Coordinates of C-alpha atoms in Angstrom, one line a residue:
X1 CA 59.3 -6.1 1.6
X2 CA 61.2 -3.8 4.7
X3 CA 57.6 -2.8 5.4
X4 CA 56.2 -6.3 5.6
X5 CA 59.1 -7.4 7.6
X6 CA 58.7 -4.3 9.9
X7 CA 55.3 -5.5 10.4
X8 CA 56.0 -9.0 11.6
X9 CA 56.6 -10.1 15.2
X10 CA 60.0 -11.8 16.7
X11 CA 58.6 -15.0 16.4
X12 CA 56.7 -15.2 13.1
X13 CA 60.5 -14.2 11.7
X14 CA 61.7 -17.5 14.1
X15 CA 60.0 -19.7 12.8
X16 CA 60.4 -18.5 9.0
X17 CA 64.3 -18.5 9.2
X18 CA 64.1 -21.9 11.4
X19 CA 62.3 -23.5 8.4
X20 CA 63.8 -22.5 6.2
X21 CA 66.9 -23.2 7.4
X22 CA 65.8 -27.0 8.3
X23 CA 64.8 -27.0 4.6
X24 CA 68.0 -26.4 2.7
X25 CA 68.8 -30.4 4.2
X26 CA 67.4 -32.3 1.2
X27 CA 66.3 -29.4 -0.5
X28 CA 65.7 -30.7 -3.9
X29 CA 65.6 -30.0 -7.7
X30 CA 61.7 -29.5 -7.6
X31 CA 62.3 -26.3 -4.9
X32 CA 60.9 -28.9 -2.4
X33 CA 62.2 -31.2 -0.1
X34 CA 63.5 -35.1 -0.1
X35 CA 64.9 -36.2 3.3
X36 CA 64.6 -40.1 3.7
X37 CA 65.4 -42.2 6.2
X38 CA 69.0 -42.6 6.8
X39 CA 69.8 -41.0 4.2
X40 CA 73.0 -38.1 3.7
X41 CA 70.1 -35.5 3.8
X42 CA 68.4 -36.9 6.6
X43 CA 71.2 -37.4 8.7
X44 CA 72.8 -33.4 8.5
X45 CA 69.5 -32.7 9.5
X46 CA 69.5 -34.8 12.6
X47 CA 73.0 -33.2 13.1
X48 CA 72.3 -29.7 12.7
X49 CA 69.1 -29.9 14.8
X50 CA 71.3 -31.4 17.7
X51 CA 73.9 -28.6 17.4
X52 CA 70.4 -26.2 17.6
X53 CA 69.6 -28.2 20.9
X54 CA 72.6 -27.7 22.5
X55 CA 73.0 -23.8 21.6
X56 CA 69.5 -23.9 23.2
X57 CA 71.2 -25.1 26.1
X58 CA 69.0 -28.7 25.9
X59 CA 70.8 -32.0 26.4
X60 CA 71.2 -33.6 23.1
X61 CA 70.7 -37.5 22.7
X62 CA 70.5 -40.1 20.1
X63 CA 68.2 -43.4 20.8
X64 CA 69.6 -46.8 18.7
X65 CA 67.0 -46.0 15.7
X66 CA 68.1 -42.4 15.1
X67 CA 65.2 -40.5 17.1
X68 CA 66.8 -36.9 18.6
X69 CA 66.1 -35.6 21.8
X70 CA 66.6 -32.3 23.3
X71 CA 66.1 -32.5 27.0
X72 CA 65.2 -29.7 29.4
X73 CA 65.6 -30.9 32.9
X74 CA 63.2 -30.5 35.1
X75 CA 63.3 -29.5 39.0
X76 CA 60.9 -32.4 40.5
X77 CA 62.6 -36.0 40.6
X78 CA 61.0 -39.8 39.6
X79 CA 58.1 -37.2 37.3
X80 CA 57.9 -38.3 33.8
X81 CA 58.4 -36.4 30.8
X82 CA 56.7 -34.6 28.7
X83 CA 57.4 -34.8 25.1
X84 CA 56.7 -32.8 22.4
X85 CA 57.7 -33.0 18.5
X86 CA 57.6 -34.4 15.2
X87 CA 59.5 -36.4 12.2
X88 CA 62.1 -34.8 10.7
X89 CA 61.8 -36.9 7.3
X90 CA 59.8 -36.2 4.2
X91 CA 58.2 -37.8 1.4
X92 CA 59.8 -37.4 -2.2
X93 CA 59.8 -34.1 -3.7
X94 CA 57.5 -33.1 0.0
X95 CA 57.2 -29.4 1.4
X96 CA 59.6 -28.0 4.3
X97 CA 56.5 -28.0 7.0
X98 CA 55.1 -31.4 6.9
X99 CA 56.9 -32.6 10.6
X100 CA 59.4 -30.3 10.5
X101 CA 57.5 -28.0 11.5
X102 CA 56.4 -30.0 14.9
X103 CA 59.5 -29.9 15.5
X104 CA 61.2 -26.5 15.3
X105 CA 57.7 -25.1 16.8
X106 CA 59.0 -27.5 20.2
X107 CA 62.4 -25.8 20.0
X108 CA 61.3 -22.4 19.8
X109 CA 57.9 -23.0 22.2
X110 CA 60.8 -24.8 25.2
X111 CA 63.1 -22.1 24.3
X112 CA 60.7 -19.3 24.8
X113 CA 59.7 -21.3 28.2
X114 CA 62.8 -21.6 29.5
X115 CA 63.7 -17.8 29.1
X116 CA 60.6 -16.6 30.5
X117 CA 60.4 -18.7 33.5
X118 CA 63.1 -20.8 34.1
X119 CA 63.6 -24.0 34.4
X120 CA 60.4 -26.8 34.3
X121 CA 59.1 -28.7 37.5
X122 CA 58.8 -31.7 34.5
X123 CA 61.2 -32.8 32.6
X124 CA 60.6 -31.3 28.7
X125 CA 62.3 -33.4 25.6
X126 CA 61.6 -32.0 22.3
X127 CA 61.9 -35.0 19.8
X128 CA 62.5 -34.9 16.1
X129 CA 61.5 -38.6 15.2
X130 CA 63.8 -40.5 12.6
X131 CA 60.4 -41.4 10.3
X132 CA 57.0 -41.0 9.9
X133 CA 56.3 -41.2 5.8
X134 CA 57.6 -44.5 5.2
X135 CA 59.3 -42.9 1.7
X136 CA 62.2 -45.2 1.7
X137 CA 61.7 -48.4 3.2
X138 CA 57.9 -50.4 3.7
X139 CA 57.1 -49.1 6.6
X140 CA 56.2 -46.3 8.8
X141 CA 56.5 -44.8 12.0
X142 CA 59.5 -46.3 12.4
X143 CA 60.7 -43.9 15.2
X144 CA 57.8 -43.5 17.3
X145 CA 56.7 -47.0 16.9
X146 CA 59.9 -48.1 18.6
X147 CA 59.5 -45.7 21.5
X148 CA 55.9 -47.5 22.5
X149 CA 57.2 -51.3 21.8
X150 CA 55.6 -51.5 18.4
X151 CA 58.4 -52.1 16.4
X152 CA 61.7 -54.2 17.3
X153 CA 65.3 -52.9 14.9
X154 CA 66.8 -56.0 16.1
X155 CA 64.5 -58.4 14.9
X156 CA 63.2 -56.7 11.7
X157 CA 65.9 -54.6 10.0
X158 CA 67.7 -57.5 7.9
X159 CA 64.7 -57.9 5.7
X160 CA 63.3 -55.0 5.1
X161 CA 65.0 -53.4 1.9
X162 CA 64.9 -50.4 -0.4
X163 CA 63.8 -50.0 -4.0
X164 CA 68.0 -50.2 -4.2
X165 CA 68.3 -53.2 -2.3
X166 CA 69.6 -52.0 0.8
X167 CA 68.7 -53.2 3.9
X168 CA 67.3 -51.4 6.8
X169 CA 70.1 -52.8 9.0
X170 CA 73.0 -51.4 6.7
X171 CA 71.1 -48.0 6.2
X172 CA 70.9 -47.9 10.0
X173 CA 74.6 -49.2 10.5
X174 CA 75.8 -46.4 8.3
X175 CA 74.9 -44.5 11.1
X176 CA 76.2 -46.0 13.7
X177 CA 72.4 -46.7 14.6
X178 CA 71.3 -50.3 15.5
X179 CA 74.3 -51.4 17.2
X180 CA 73.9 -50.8 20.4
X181 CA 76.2 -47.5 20.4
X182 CA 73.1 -45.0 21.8
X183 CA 70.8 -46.2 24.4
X184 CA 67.4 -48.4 23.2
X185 CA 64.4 -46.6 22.0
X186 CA 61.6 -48.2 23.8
X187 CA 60.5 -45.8 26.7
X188 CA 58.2 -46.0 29.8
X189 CA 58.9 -42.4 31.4
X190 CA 57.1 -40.8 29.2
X191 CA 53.8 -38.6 30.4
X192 CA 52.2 -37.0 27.6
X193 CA 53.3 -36.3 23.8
X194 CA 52.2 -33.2 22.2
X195 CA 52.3 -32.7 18.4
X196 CA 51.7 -29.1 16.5
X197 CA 51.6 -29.8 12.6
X198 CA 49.9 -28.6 9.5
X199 CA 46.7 -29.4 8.8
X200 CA 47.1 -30.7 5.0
X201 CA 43.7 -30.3 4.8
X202 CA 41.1 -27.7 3.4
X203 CA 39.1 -27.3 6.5
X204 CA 40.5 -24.8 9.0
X205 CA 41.3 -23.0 6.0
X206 CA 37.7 -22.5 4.3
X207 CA 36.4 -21.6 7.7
X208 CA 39.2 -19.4 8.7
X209 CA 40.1 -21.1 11.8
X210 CA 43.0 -20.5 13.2
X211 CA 43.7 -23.7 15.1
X212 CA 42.4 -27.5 14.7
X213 CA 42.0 -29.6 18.2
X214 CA 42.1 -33.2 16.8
X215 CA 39.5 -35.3 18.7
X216 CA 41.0 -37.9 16.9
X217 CA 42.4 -39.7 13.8
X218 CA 41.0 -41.7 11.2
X219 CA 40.5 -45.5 11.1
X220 CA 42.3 -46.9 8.0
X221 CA 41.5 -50.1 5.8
X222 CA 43.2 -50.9 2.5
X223 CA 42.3 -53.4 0.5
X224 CA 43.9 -54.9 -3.0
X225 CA 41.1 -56.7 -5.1
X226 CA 41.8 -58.9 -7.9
X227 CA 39.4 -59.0 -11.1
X228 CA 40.2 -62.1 -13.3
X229 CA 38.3 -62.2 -16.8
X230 CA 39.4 -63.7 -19.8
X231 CA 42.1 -62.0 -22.2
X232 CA 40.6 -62.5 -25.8
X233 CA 41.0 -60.6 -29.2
X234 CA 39.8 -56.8 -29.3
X235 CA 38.2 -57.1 -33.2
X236 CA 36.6 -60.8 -33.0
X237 CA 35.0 -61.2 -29.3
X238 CA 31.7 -60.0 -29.5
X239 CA 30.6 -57.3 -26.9
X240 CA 27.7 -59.5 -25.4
X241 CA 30.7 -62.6 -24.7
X242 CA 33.4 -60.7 -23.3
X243 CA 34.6 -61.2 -19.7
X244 CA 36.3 -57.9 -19.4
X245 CA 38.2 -57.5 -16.2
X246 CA 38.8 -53.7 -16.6
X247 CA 35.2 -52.9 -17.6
X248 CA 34.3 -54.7 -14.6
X249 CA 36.6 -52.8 -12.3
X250 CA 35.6 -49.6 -13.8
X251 CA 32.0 -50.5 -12.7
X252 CA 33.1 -51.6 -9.3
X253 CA 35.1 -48.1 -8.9
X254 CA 32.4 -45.7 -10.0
X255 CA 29.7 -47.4 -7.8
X256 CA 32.1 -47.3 -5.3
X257 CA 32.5 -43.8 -5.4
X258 CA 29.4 -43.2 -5.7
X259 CA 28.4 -45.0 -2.5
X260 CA 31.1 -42.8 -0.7
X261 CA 28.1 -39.8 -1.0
X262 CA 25.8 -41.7 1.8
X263 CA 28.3 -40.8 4.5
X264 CA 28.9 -37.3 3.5
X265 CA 32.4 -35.9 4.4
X266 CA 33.3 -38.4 6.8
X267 CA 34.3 -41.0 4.8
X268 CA 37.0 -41.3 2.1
X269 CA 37.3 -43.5 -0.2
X270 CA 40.6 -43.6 -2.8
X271 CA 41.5 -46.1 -5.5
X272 CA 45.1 -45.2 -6.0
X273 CA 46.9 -47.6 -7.8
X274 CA 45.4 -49.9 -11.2
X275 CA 47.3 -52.6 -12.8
X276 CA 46.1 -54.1 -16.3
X277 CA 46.9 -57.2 -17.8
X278 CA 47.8 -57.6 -20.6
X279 CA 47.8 -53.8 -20.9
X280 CA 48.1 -53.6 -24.7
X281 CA 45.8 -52.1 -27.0
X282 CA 44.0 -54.7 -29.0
X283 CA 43.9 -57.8 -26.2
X284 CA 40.7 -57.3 -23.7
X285 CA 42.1 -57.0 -20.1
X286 CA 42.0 -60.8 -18.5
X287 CA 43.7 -59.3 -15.1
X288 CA 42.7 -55.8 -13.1
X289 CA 44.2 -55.5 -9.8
X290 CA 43.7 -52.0 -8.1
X291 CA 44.2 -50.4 -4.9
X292 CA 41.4 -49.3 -2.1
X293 CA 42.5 -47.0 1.2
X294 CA 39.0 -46.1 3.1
X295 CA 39.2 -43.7 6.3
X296 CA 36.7 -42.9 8.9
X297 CA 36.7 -41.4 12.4
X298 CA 34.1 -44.6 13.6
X299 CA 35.5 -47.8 13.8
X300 CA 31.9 -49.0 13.3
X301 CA 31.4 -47.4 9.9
X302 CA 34.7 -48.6 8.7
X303 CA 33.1 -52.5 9.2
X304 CA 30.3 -51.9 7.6
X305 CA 31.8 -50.2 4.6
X306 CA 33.6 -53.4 4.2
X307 CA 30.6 -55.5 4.3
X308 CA 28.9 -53.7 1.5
X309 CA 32.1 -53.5 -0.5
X310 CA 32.6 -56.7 -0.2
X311 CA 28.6 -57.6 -1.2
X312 CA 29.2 -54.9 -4.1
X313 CA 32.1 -56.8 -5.4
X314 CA 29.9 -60.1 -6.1
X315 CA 26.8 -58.5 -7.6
X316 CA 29.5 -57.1 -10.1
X317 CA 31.3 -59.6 -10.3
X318 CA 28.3 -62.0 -11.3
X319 CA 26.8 -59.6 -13.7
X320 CA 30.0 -58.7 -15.3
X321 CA 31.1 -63.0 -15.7
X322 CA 34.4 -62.6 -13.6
X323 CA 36.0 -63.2 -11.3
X324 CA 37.1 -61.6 -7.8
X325 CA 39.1 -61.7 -4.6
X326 CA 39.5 -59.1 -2.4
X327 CA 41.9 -58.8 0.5
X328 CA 42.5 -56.3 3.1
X329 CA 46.0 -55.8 3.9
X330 CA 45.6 -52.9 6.2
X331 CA 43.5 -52.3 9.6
X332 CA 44.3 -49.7 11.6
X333 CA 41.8 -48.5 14.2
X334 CA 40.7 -44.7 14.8
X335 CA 42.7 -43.2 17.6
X336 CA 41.3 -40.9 20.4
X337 CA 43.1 -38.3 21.3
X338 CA 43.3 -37.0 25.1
X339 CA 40.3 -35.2 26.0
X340 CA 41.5 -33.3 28.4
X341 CA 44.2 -31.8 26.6
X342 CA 41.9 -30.9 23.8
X343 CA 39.7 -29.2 26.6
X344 CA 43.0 -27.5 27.8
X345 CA 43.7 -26.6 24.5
X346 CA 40.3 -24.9 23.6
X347 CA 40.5 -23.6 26.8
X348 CA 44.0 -21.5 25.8
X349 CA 42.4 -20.5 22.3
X350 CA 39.6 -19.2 24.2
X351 CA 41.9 -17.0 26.5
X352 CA 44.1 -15.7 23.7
X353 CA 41.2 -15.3 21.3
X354 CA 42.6 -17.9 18.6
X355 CA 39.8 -19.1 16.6
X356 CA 39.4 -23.1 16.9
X357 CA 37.6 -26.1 16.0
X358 CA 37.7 -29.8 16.7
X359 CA 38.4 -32.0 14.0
X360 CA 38.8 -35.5 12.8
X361 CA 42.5 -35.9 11.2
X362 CA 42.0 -38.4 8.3
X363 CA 45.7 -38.3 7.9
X364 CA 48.1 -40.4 10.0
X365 CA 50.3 -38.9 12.5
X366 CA 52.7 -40.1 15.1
X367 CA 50.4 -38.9 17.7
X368 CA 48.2 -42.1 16.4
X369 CA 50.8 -44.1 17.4
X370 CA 51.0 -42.6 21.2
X371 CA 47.4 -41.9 21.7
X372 CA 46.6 -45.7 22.5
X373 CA 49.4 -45.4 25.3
X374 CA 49.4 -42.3 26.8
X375 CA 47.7 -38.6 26.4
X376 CA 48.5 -37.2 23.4
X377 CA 47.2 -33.8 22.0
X378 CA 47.5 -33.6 18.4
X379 CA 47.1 -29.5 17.3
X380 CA 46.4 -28.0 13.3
X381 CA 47.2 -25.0 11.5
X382 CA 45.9 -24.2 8.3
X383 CA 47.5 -25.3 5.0
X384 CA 47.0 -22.9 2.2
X385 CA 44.5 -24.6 -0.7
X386 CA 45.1 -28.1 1.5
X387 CA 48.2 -28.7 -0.2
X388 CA 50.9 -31.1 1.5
X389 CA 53.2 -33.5 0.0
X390 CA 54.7 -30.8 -2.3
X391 CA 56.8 -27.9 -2.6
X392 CA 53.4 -26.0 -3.2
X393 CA 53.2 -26.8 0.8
X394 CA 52.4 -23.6 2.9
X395 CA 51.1 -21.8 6.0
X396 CA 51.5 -18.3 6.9
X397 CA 53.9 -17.3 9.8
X398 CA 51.1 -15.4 11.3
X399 CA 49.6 -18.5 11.7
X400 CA 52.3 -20.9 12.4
X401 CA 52.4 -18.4 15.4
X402 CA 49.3 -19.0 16.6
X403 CA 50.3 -22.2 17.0
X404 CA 53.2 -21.9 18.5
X405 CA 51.4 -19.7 21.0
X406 CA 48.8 -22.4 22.1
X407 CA 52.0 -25.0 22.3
X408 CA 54.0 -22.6 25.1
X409 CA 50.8 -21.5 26.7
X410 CA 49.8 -25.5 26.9
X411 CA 53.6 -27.2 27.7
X412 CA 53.7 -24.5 30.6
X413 CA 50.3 -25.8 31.8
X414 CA 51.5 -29.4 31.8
X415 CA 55.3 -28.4 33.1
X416 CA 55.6 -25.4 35.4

């Protein structure tokens, strides 16, 4: 163990002891992670990374949702800043590098910056965004979304509730957030966002790649479709009379599935979640309702998977005697990222022989939420055996480094 640590450089042990310091807020029974929104956990960890801020000699702010700044001024006046980050919150029982990662990667990469060369012609703001996951309350983004206009507290926070009935506004208000006490979250002086996270993904990994340059992320549609058949006894309806709703589905999923392998590996398709109705033993299923989520980086492709879902669903429904309905509850558009940070990033990996590729992200990110208003870069390292959303969650420091190394190289670029 001496030897390995021995062997390790200053900032590969950084970024270890920063994580897993960051970690022990919401660390869990599972040896993961659960930080929700607003929630005791999530809150120390807003509070400890402004005390980190500060000892790194940035200006510590609050916004009226909860997002936390760190500000390095810089020399130029009436430039906007750059920002660069994460989300600081976590799914249930999630890993300690999904977003938080983003984040103490912008702490140590401004810190490092500001050392070496003083302080910035551009402002720098490292941000550690209130929520991303949507784990506690229907919804997500909830941070960055307010920073572009997408979202309004003031008008939405007294109905949205919890799986414990508490509202938004009184999670918030426990705070002190949503009442006016820190200044408001929308922002216009912003110039680009930069975000460094894992990959939870497989690919940089089987190629052994050191860094992914998102070109941009996946389009999602999700749909909930309804099969309606007729609930009838299990030992006295004859096979060639039933109208089984769960058969049917099952024959919807598989050719579903099966018509996923046309398009490769750049489409997924998930069926996620399956109610049954009656859902006992010896009563055929009258009601299916079950869960699509399809992701692509073309918006195109996304439509006409649609169609011929959609066209699929009849056929089987008319074969099978059924019934169906189908509606999409869920559109989001693909999102490009910057191209010329991409080229500026490839450009660094080049220079400092970091191996690279460009990817499409099929998971969402904040940076899908700023790319439609301003450049955004969104940057990968590798997840070990794709795992994310768990305390199986892991990426070596060596090459959390690498990416931190591409993140200093590119914020001095864009701020010095």
């Amino acid at each position: 163990m001496v030897a390995e640590m021995k062997g390790k450089s200053k900032l590969c042990l950084q970024v270890e002891k920063d994580l897993q310091w960051l970690s022990q807020f919401g660390a869990d029974t599972r040896k993961g992670v659960t930080r929700l929104l607003y929630s005791t956990e999530w809150y120390a960890a807003q509070e400890a990374l402004k005390e980190k801020m500060t000892e790194n000699q940035l200006t510590a702010y609050y916004d009226d949702v909860g997002n936390l700044y760190g500000r390095l001024e810089g020399i130029e006046q009436n430039q906007k800043t750059i920002l660069v980050g994460s989300h600081v919150d976590t799914v249930v029982y999630g890993g300690k590098y999904d977003g938080a990662f983003g984040i103490i990667a912008g702490l140590i990469a401004v810190e490092h910056l500001r050392k070496t060369y003083g302080m910035p012609k551009r402002s720098i703001e490292v941000v550690s965004l209130c929520e991303e996951e949507g784990s506690r309350f229907p919804l997500t983004y909830w941070g960055s979304g307010h920073i572009v206009g997408l979202y309004n507290y003031e008008n939405m926070s007294q109905e949205i509730k919890d799986r414990e009935n508490i509202t938004l506004k009184k999670a918030m208000e426990q705070y002190q957030f949503g009442k006016g006490h820190y200044k408001k979250p929308f922002r216009q002086d912003i110039s680009h966002f930069i975000e460094l996270h894992i990959e939870q993904g497989e690919q940089l990994e089987k190629k052994q790649l050191d860094i992914g340059i998102v070109s941009s992320i996946a389009g999602q549609k999700r749909f909930t479709v309804t099969v309606q058949g007729e609930s009838n006894h299990a030992g006295t309806t004859p096979m060639t009379h039933r109208k089984d709703a769960l058969a049917a589905s099952c024959r919807f999923i598989t050719s579903l599935l099966d018509m996923s392998k046309k398009y490769e590996e750049k489409l997924y398709m998930t069926v996620g979640k399956l109610d049954v109705s009656p859902n006992v033993p010896n009563v055929i299923p009258g009601k299916v309702s079950f869960s699509i989520d399809i992701r692509h980086g073309e918006d195109g492709v996304l439509d006409k998977v649609e169609h011929e879902i959609k066209v699929m669903l009849r056929e089987i429904a008319i074969n099978a005697g059924v019934t169906t309905e189908i509606n999409r509850w869920m559109n989001e558009k693909p999102v490009q990222m910057d191209k010329n940070l991409s080229e500026i990033s490839k450009n660094i990996s080049k220079e400092k022989n970091i191996s690279y590729m460009s990817m499409v992200s099929g998971a969402g990110h904040d940076s899908q939420v700023f790319g439609p208003k301003l450049p955004t870069c969104l940057l990968f390292v590798p997840s070990k055996n794709g795992i994310s959303h768990s305390p199986k969650e892991y990426t070596s420091a060596e090459q959390l480094e690498k990416g931190i190394q591409v993140l200093i190289e590119l914020l001095y670029k864009l701020a010095y």
